[in-house]
Amino acid sequence: MSFDRYMQMALYEPGLGYYVNGLHKFGSAGDFVTAPEQGGLFAAALARQCDEVAGQLGRNWTLMELGAGSGVLARDLLESLSRLPREYLILEPSAPLREVQHETLSRLPTELFERVRWIDQPPGEPFDGIIVGNEVIDALPVARFEIGEHDELLEQCVEFDGKRFVWASGPPRPRLQEAVSGLRQRLSRPLPDGFASEVCIDLPGWVETVTEALSSGLVLFIDYGYPREEYYLPDRGEGTLVCHYRHRAHFDPFVWPGLTDISAFVDFTAVAEAGTRIGLEVAGFTSQAGFLLGLGAHEAVEAASNDRQRLKLAGELKRLTLPGEMGEKFKVIGLSRGLDSPLSGFGLMSQLHRL
Ligand SMILES: C[S@@+](CC[C@H](N)C(=O)[O-])C[C@H]1O[C@@H](n2cnc3c(N)ncnc32)[C@H](O)[C@@H]1O
């Protein structure tokens, strides 16, 4: 089978896939810790960005979160926002994760919790609002390709050898052929023989589907990734797949399928192109550090009421913003429709030129 089909099954096969088997995934007792799981600083900064945009949207605005994980970001955003959305929609495909989110959010005061609504599909009716997806695109299935001898394009598929899954290369599907040809035309240098990587064939369609109903507002995707020229650097010739099991990263997607998270870095140039193709503007692109500091995340540390609190917040800020931690590896892209004021999150350290 193709690798994207394998990844889809390993992550989402009902009852068995990593995101739908009901096992614990997030936080210190799980497999990985995402930015909102570090504490409240990430959500507080994001809330500032949302408040700024909500000021342009008027009172009837909607916040939609894609893939809400444990629900911690939704909880902290609702508690931090000065301008509350009329509705906080959560588009979450995993039924067990919806339950976890419900549990987290039901502890909120009623006037916040009653704004939350889980949805199976993006809204059909147009809305003004903000769409947020933290570490969602990295979980979308990707196809694998390889440049064989004499520049031949091969698709890396998955076979079962009787004991375990193994890679098997063969001629590419037409859709992969088309995606990689488009990619190669846009890259400034050729991909060398032996180069292997991945491409998210479904990304443009997915971006279109989740943003289609947005009449005006902002879409924020935060994730680990690179602009395209860096993603497909000849040196990165084995691709960007990364798996997580109990806080250990490994690179073999065939180990413990269903128990191991499988993800791929995000090609942010592809995200920008997917947005502009459907009429969204690229409102900004920066590192997570640039985004959070642009929104004043450090001010909470300075304002801490005692040393203990200050130490805790300083540790959290370091994990979120230092280059060796999440600060540079994670990027933020903003896609907008109908907004005219600049966004503070992208004002401090714009990296738009790198896209
Ligand atoms: C790595 S987790 C991130 C969770 C959370 N956003 C956080 O930052 O802690 C990926 C999340 O995306 C969800 N997800 C996967 N595919 C999705 C899709 N196509 N649309 C929306 N959410 C999706 C998963 O079920 C999970 O909740």
Short mmCIF file of C-alpha atoms and ligand atoms in Angstrom, two decimals:
data_model
loop_
_atom_site.label_atom_id
_atom_site.label_comp_id
_atom_site.label_asym_id
_atom_site.label_seq_id
_atom_site.Cartn_x
_atom_site.Cartn_y
_atom_site.Cartn_z
CA MET A 1 0.00 0.00 0.00
CA SER A 2 1.06 3.61 -0.41
CA PHE A 3 2.74 5.23 2.59
CA ASP A 4 -0.02 7.83 3.01
CA ARG A 5 -2.57 5.00 3.24
CA TYR A 6 -0.35 3.25 5.81
CA MET A 7 0.03 6.46 7.83
CA GLN A 8 -3.72 7.10 7.65
CA MET A 9 -4.40 3.61 9.05
CA ALA A 10 -1.62 3.70 11.66
CA LEU A 11 -3.02 6.99 13.00
CA TYR A 12 -6.77 6.81 12.40
CA GLU A 13 -7.94 3.21 11.75
CA PRO A 14 -11.08 3.02 13.96
CA GLY A 15 -10.27 1.54 17.36
CA LEU A 16 -6.64 0.78 16.47
CA GLY A 17 -5.01 3.91 15.05
CA TYR A 18 -2.78 6.03 17.24
CA TYR A 19 -5.23 8.94 17.55
CA VAL A 20 -8.36 6.81 17.99
CA ASN A 21 -7.33 3.98 20.32
CA GLY A 22 -8.07 5.84 23.55
CA LEU A 23 -4.52 5.55 24.96
CA HIS A 24 -2.90 8.51 26.66
CA LYS A 25 -0.92 10.70 24.25
CA PHE A 26 -0.37 14.21 25.57
CA GLY A 27 1.71 15.67 28.39
CA SER A 28 4.33 14.14 30.64
CA ALA A 29 2.52 10.77 30.95
CA GLY A 30 2.01 10.47 27.18
CA ASP A 31 4.26 10.44 24.12
CA PHE A 32 4.90 14.12 23.46
CA VAL A 33 4.31 17.58 24.91
CA THR A 34 2.92 20.24 22.59
CA ALA A 35 3.26 24.00 23.14
CA PRO A 36 -0.13 24.48 24.84
CA GLU A 37 0.69 21.57 27.16
CA GLN A 38 3.75 23.46 28.48
CA GLY A 39 1.62 25.91 30.49
CA GLY A 40 -0.48 28.98 29.79
CA LEU A 41 1.99 31.29 28.00
CA PHE A 42 1.37 29.96 24.49
CA ALA A 43 -2.41 30.34 24.76
CA ALA A 44 -2.13 33.77 26.40
CA ALA A 45 0.00 35.07 23.50
CA LEU A 46 -2.30 33.47 20.94
CA ALA A 47 -5.27 35.06 22.71
CA ARG A 48 -3.66 38.48 22.22
CA GLN A 49 -3.42 37.83 18.50
CA CYS A 50 -7.04 36.67 18.43
CA ASP A 51 -8.22 39.72 20.40
CA GLU A 52 -6.45 42.00 17.93
CA VAL A 53 -8.18 40.33 14.96
CA ALA A 54 -11.52 40.03 16.76
CA GLY A 55 -11.39 43.82 17.17
CA GLN A 56 -11.64 44.05 13.36
CA LEU A 57 -14.32 41.39 13.06
CA GLY A 58 -16.99 42.78 15.37
CA ARG A 59 -18.85 40.95 18.12
CA ASN A 60 -20.22 38.06 16.14
CA TRP A 61 -17.04 36.19 15.52
CA THR A 62 -16.28 32.46 15.69
CA LEU A 63 -13.15 30.64 16.76
CA MET A 64 -12.57 27.24 15.17
CA GLU A 65 -9.82 24.97 16.45
CA LEU A 66 -8.65 22.08 14.29
CA GLY A 67 -7.44 18.96 16.11
CA ALA A 68 -7.72 20.12 19.71
CA GLY A 69 -5.71 17.30 21.35
CA SER A 70 -6.37 17.25 25.08
CA GLY A 71 -8.45 20.47 24.92
CA VAL A 72 -5.91 22.47 26.92
CA LEU A 73 -5.47 25.15 24.25
CA ALA A 74 -9.24 25.62 23.97
CA ARG A 75 -9.54 25.90 27.75
CA ASP A 76 -6.69 28.39 28.11
CA LEU A 77 -7.74 30.46 25.10
CA LEU A 78 -11.28 30.80 26.39
CA GLU A 79 -9.91 31.86 29.77
CA SER A 80 -7.45 34.36 28.26
CA LEU A 81 -9.48 36.06 25.54
CA SER A 82 -10.71 39.58 26.25
CA ARG A 83 -13.11 39.45 23.30
CA LEU A 84 -14.95 36.15 23.54
CA PRO A 85 -16.10 34.38 20.38
CA ARG A 86 -19.81 33.68 19.97
CA GLU A 87 -18.87 30.04 19.41
CA TYR A 88 -15.71 27.99 19.90
CA LEU A 89 -15.93 25.20 17.33
CA ILE A 90 -13.71 22.13 17.61
CA LEU A 91 -13.17 20.04 14.50
CA GLU A 92 -11.78 16.81 15.91
CA PRO A 93 -11.89 13.51 14.00
CA SER A 94 -10.92 11.36 16.99
CA ALA A 95 -13.88 10.26 19.16
CA PRO A 96 -11.69 9.35 22.19
CA LEU A 97 -9.94 12.73 21.98
CA ARG A 98 -13.31 14.50 21.85
CA GLU A 99 -14.11 12.82 25.16
CA VAL A 100 -10.82 13.99 26.67
CA GLN A 101 -11.52 17.52 25.38
CA HIS A 102 -15.04 17.42 26.81
CA GLU A 103 -13.67 16.43 30.19
CA THR A 104 -11.09 19.25 30.13
CA LEU A 105 -13.54 21.89 28.96
CA SER A 106 -16.51 20.93 31.09
CA ARG A 107 -14.60 22.30 34.11
CA LEU A 108 -14.78 25.80 32.66
CA PRO A 109 -17.38 28.25 33.98
CA THR A 110 -20.72 27.61 32.22
CA GLU A 111 -20.66 30.88 30.33
CA LEU A 112 -17.43 29.76 28.63
CA PHE A 113 -18.22 26.06 28.24
CA GLU A 114 -21.58 26.73 26.59
CA ARG A 115 -19.75 28.43 23.71
CA VAL A 116 -17.93 25.20 22.79
CA ARG A 117 -19.37 22.98 20.07
CA TRP A 118 -17.80 19.92 18.47
CA ILE A 119 -18.29 19.55 14.73
CA ASP A 120 -17.66 16.69 12.29
CA GLN A 121 -17.09 18.89 9.29
CA PRO A 122 -16.13 22.52 8.73
CA PRO A 123 -19.19 24.80 8.95
CA GLY A 124 -21.34 25.03 5.81
CA GLU A 125 -22.46 28.58 6.62
CA PRO A 126 -20.02 31.45 6.06
CA PHE A 127 -18.55 32.99 9.21
CA ASP A 128 -16.19 35.75 10.32
CA GLY A 129 -13.56 34.41 12.60
CA ILE A 130 -10.24 32.78 13.36
CA ILE A 131 -9.13 29.24 12.62
CA VAL A 132 -6.28 27.78 14.67
CA GLY A 133 -4.43 24.52 14.07
CA ASN A 134 -1.50 23.69 16.34
CA GLU A 135 0.45 20.59 15.29
CA VAL A 136 -2.35 19.37 13.04
CA ILE A 137 -0.76 19.53 9.60
CA ASP A 138 2.16 17.36 10.75
CA ALA A 139 -0.39 14.62 11.46
CA LEU A 140 -1.84 14.63 7.91
CA PRO A 141 -0.75 11.54 5.94
CA VAL A 142 2.13 12.07 3.51
CA ALA A 143 3.29 10.09 0.49
CA ARG A 144 6.97 9.06 0.20
CA PHE A 145 9.09 9.36 -2.91
CA GLU A 146 12.65 8.64 -3.89
CA ILE A 147 14.84 9.77 -6.77
CA GLY A 148 16.30 6.57 -8.23
CA GLU A 149 19.19 6.13 -10.65
CA HIS A 150 19.12 8.31 -13.76
CA ASP A 151 16.67 10.68 -12.12
CA GLU A 152 13.84 8.15 -12.10
CA LEU A 153 10.98 9.01 -9.71
CA LEU A 154 9.92 6.12 -7.46
CA GLU A 155 7.16 5.87 -4.89
CA GLN A 156 8.12 4.33 -1.55
CA CYS A 157 5.30 2.03 -0.56
CA VAL A 158 4.77 -0.37 2.32
CA GLU A 159 4.88 -4.17 2.20
CA PHE A 160 4.57 -6.86 4.83
CA ASP A 161 7.41 -9.40 4.69
CA GLY A 162 5.67 -11.94 6.94
CA LYS A 163 7.18 -10.48 10.12
CA ARG A 164 7.04 -6.73 9.80
CA PHE A 165 6.32 -3.85 7.48
CA VAL A 166 9.13 -2.86 5.10
CA TRP A 167 9.67 -0.25 2.39
CA ALA A 168 9.13 -1.25 -1.24
CA SER A 169 9.86 1.15 -4.13
CA GLY A 170 8.01 1.14 -7.43
CA PRO A 171 6.55 3.38 -10.11
CA PRO A 172 4.66 6.38 -8.67
CA ARG A 173 0.90 6.91 -8.76
CA PRO A 174 -0.11 9.65 -11.22
CA ARG A 175 -1.06 11.99 -8.33
CA LEU A 176 2.35 11.59 -6.71
CA GLN A 177 4.09 11.99 -10.07
CA GLU A 178 2.20 15.24 -10.60
CA ALA A 179 2.90 16.52 -7.06
CA VAL A 180 6.64 15.81 -7.25
CA SER A 181 6.96 17.25 -10.78
CA GLY A 182 5.33 20.47 -9.57
CA LEU A 183 7.65 20.51 -6.61
CA ARG A 184 10.79 20.02 -8.69
CA GLN A 185 9.81 22.78 -11.10
CA ARG A 186 9.60 25.21 -8.21
CA LEU A 187 12.84 24.24 -6.47
CA SER A 188 15.94 26.24 -7.34
CA ARG A 189 18.21 23.16 -7.39
CA PRO A 190 17.75 19.59 -8.63
CA LEU A 191 17.08 16.72 -6.23
CA PRO A 192 20.07 14.34 -6.32
CA ASP A 193 19.91 10.60 -7.03
CA GLY A 194 19.09 8.68 -3.87
CA PHE A 195 17.16 11.62 -2.36
CA ALA A 196 14.03 10.50 -0.48
CA SER A 197 11.38 12.65 1.12
CA GLU A 198 7.67 13.11 1.45
CA VAL A 199 4.91 15.29 0.12
CA CYS A 200 1.42 15.86 1.51
CA ILE A 201 -0.64 15.36 -1.63
CA ASP A 202 -3.92 16.16 0.14
CA LEU A 203 -2.72 19.42 1.72
CA PRO A 204 -4.21 21.88 -0.85
CA GLY A 205 -7.61 20.16 -0.72
CA TRP A 206 -7.54 20.02 3.07
CA VAL A 207 -6.64 23.72 3.44
CA GLU A 208 -9.46 24.58 1.06
CA THR A 209 -11.99 22.45 2.93
CA VAL A 210 -11.20 23.77 6.40
CA THR A 211 -11.07 27.45 5.38
CA GLU A 212 -13.85 27.52 2.77
CA ALA A 213 -16.50 29.05 5.04
CA LEU A 214 -14.25 31.83 6.37
CA SER A 215 -15.74 35.10 5.01
CA SER A 216 -13.21 37.26 6.77
CA GLY A 217 -10.60 36.68 9.41
CA LEU A 218 -7.41 34.77 10.06
CA VAL A 219 -6.11 31.21 9.82
CA LEU A 220 -3.10 30.33 11.97
CA PHE A 221 -1.16 27.11 11.50
CA ILE A 222 1.63 26.41 13.97
CA ASP A 223 3.86 23.42 13.42
CA TYR A 224 7.36 22.10 12.91
CA GLY A 225 8.44 22.66 9.35
CA TYR A 226 10.47 24.58 6.81
CA PRO A 227 10.02 26.75 3.77
CA ARG A 228 10.18 24.50 0.68
CA GLU A 229 13.79 25.28 -0.31
CA GLU A 230 14.94 24.09 3.12
CA TYR A 231 12.56 21.15 3.30
CA TYR A 232 14.01 19.66 0.14
CA LEU A 233 17.66 20.55 0.77
CA PRO A 234 19.90 17.87 -0.80
CA ASP A 235 21.34 17.28 2.71
CA ARG A 236 17.92 16.29 4.04
CA GLY A 237 17.93 13.27 1.77
CA GLU A 238 16.04 10.90 4.06
CA GLY A 239 13.02 13.11 4.52
CA THR A 240 11.44 14.48 7.66
CA LEU A 241 9.34 11.66 9.12
CA VAL A 242 9.47 11.60 12.90
CA CYS A 243 7.75 9.22 15.29
CA HIS A 244 7.14 9.63 19.03
CA TYR A 245 6.77 6.97 21.66
CA ARG A 246 6.91 7.88 25.35
CA HIS A 247 8.95 11.05 24.79
CA ARG A 248 11.48 9.34 22.57
CA ALA A 249 11.73 10.42 18.96
CA HIS A 250 12.57 7.73 16.42
CA PHE A 251 12.50 7.52 12.66
CA ASP A 252 11.01 4.10 11.89
CA PRO A 253 7.28 4.39 11.12
CA PHE A 254 6.95 0.60 11.11
CA VAL A 255 7.75 0.17 14.80
CA TRP A 256 4.58 -0.45 16.89
CA PRO A 257 2.03 0.89 14.41
CA GLY A 258 -0.92 2.28 16.34
CA LEU A 259 1.16 2.85 19.47
CA THR A 260 3.65 5.28 17.95
CA ASP A 261 2.80 8.74 16.70
CA ILE A 262 3.93 9.27 13.10
CA SER A 263 4.34 12.77 11.70
CA ALA A 264 6.16 14.70 9.00
CA PHE A 265 7.51 18.23 8.97
CA VAL A 266 5.33 20.80 7.19
CA ASP A 267 6.26 22.42 3.87
CA PHE A 268 5.12 25.96 4.74
CA THR A 269 5.57 27.16 1.16
CA ALA A 270 3.00 24.55 0.16
CA VAL A 271 0.65 25.85 2.88
CA ALA A 272 1.08 29.43 1.60
CA GLU A 273 0.41 28.30 -1.99
CA ALA A 274 -2.64 26.30 -0.93
CA GLY A 275 -4.00 29.45 0.74
CA THR A 276 -3.31 31.89 -2.06
CA ARG A 277 -4.80 29.47 -4.62
CA ILE A 278 -8.17 29.90 -2.90
CA GLY A 279 -7.91 33.65 -2.42
CA LEU A 280 -6.41 33.88 1.08
CA GLU A 281 -3.55 36.31 1.67
CA VAL A 282 -0.37 35.29 3.41
CA ALA A 283 -0.57 37.61 6.41
CA GLY A 284 2.73 36.51 7.92
CA PHE A 285 5.29 33.79 8.47
CA THR A 286 7.69 33.62 11.38
CA SER A 287 9.25 31.30 13.93
CA GLN A 288 7.28 30.37 17.04
CA ALA A 289 9.77 32.48 19.03
CA GLY A 290 9.14 35.50 16.78
CA PHE A 291 5.40 35.04 17.04
CA LEU A 292 5.22 34.65 20.82
CA LEU A 293 7.71 37.42 21.59
CA GLY A 294 5.99 39.71 19.08
CA LEU A 295 2.86 39.19 21.14
CA GLY A 296 4.67 39.97 24.38
CA ALA A 297 4.89 36.46 25.88
CA HIS A 298 7.92 37.60 27.90
CA GLU A 299 5.87 40.27 29.68
CA ALA A 300 4.10 37.62 31.77
CA VAL A 301 7.49 36.56 33.17
CA GLU A 302 8.36 40.13 34.07
CA ALA A 303 4.95 40.63 35.67
CA ALA A 304 5.09 37.48 37.82
CA SER A 305 4.00 38.13 41.38
CA ASN A 306 6.72 36.08 43.11
CA ASP A 307 10.06 34.37 42.40
CA ARG A 308 8.61 30.88 42.26
CA GLN A 309 6.07 31.92 39.63
CA ARG A 310 8.74 33.88 37.74
CA LEU A 311 11.01 30.82 37.59
CA LYS A 312 8.21 28.60 36.36
CA LEU A 313 7.18 31.05 33.62
CA ALA A 314 10.81 31.69 32.61
CA GLY A 315 11.29 27.93 32.14
CA GLU A 316 8.16 27.72 30.03
CA LEU A 317 9.16 30.73 27.94
CA LYS A 318 12.57 29.16 27.31
CA ARG A 319 11.06 25.88 26.14
CA LEU A 320 8.72 27.73 23.80
CA THR A 321 11.19 30.23 22.35
CA LEU A 322 14.83 29.11 22.58
CA PRO A 323 16.32 28.06 19.22
CA GLY A 324 17.44 24.68 20.59
CA GLU A 325 13.97 23.98 21.96
CA MET A 326 10.70 24.82 20.14
CA GLY A 327 11.53 28.42 19.17
CA GLU A 328 12.98 27.93 15.68
CA LYS A 329 11.86 24.44 14.70
CA PHE A 330 8.23 25.52 15.03
CA LYS A 331 6.89 28.11 12.63
CA VAL A 332 3.67 30.08 12.42
CA ILE A 333 1.92 30.99 9.20
CA GLY A 334 -1.04 33.36 9.00
CA LEU A 335 -3.49 33.29 6.09
CA SER A 336 -6.09 36.02 6.07
CA ARG A 337 -9.16 37.23 4.27
CA GLY A 338 -10.39 40.79 4.43
CA LEU A 339 -8.09 42.02 7.21
CA ASP A 340 -6.28 45.28 6.75
CA SER A 341 -4.29 45.90 9.93
CA PRO A 342 -0.88 44.27 10.45
CA LEU A 343 -0.71 41.43 12.98
CA SER A 344 1.51 41.82 16.03
CA GLY A 345 2.58 38.17 15.98
CA PHE A 346 4.37 38.70 12.67
CA GLY A 347 5.68 42.20 13.36
CA LEU A 348 8.82 41.38 15.32
CA MET A 349 10.71 38.85 13.18
CA SER A 350 9.04 38.33 9.82
CA GLN A 351 10.41 35.42 7.79
CA LEU A 352 8.04 35.93 4.85
CA HIS A 353 10.97 36.29 2.46
CA ARG A 354 11.99 32.67 3.24
CA LEU A 355 8.77 31.22 1.82
C1 LIG B 1 -0.33 16.30 17.47
S1 LIG B 1 -2.00 16.44 17.94
C2 LIG B 1 -2.06 18.16 18.40
C3 LIG B 1 -3.12 18.44 19.40
C4 LIG B 1 -3.27 19.89 19.87
N1 LIG B 1 -3.56 20.80 18.79
C5 LIG B 1 -2.06 20.34 20.64
O1 LIG B 1 -1.37 21.25 20.18
O2 LIG B 1 -1.82 19.80 21.74
C6 LIG B 1 -2.88 16.36 16.41
C7 LIG B 1 -4.38 16.60 16.53
O3 LIG B 1 -4.94 16.77 15.22
C8 LIG B 1 -6.08 15.94 15.08
N2 LIG B 1 -6.27 15.71 13.65
C9 LIG B 1 -5.69 14.80 12.88
N3 LIG B 1 -6.14 14.90 11.60
C10 LIG B 1 -7.01 15.92 11.58
C11 LIG B 1 -7.81 16.52 10.56
N4 LIG B 1 -7.78 16.06 9.32
N5 LIG B 1 -8.59 17.55 10.89
C12 LIG B 1 -8.62 18.03 12.15
N6 LIG B 1 -7.89 17.50 13.17
C13 LIG B 1 -7.10 16.45 12.88
C14 LIG B 1 -5.73 14.75 15.96
O4 LIG B 1 -6.84 13.94 16.26
C15 LIG B 1 -5.15 15.47 17.18
O5 LIG B 1 -6.17 16.02 17.99
#
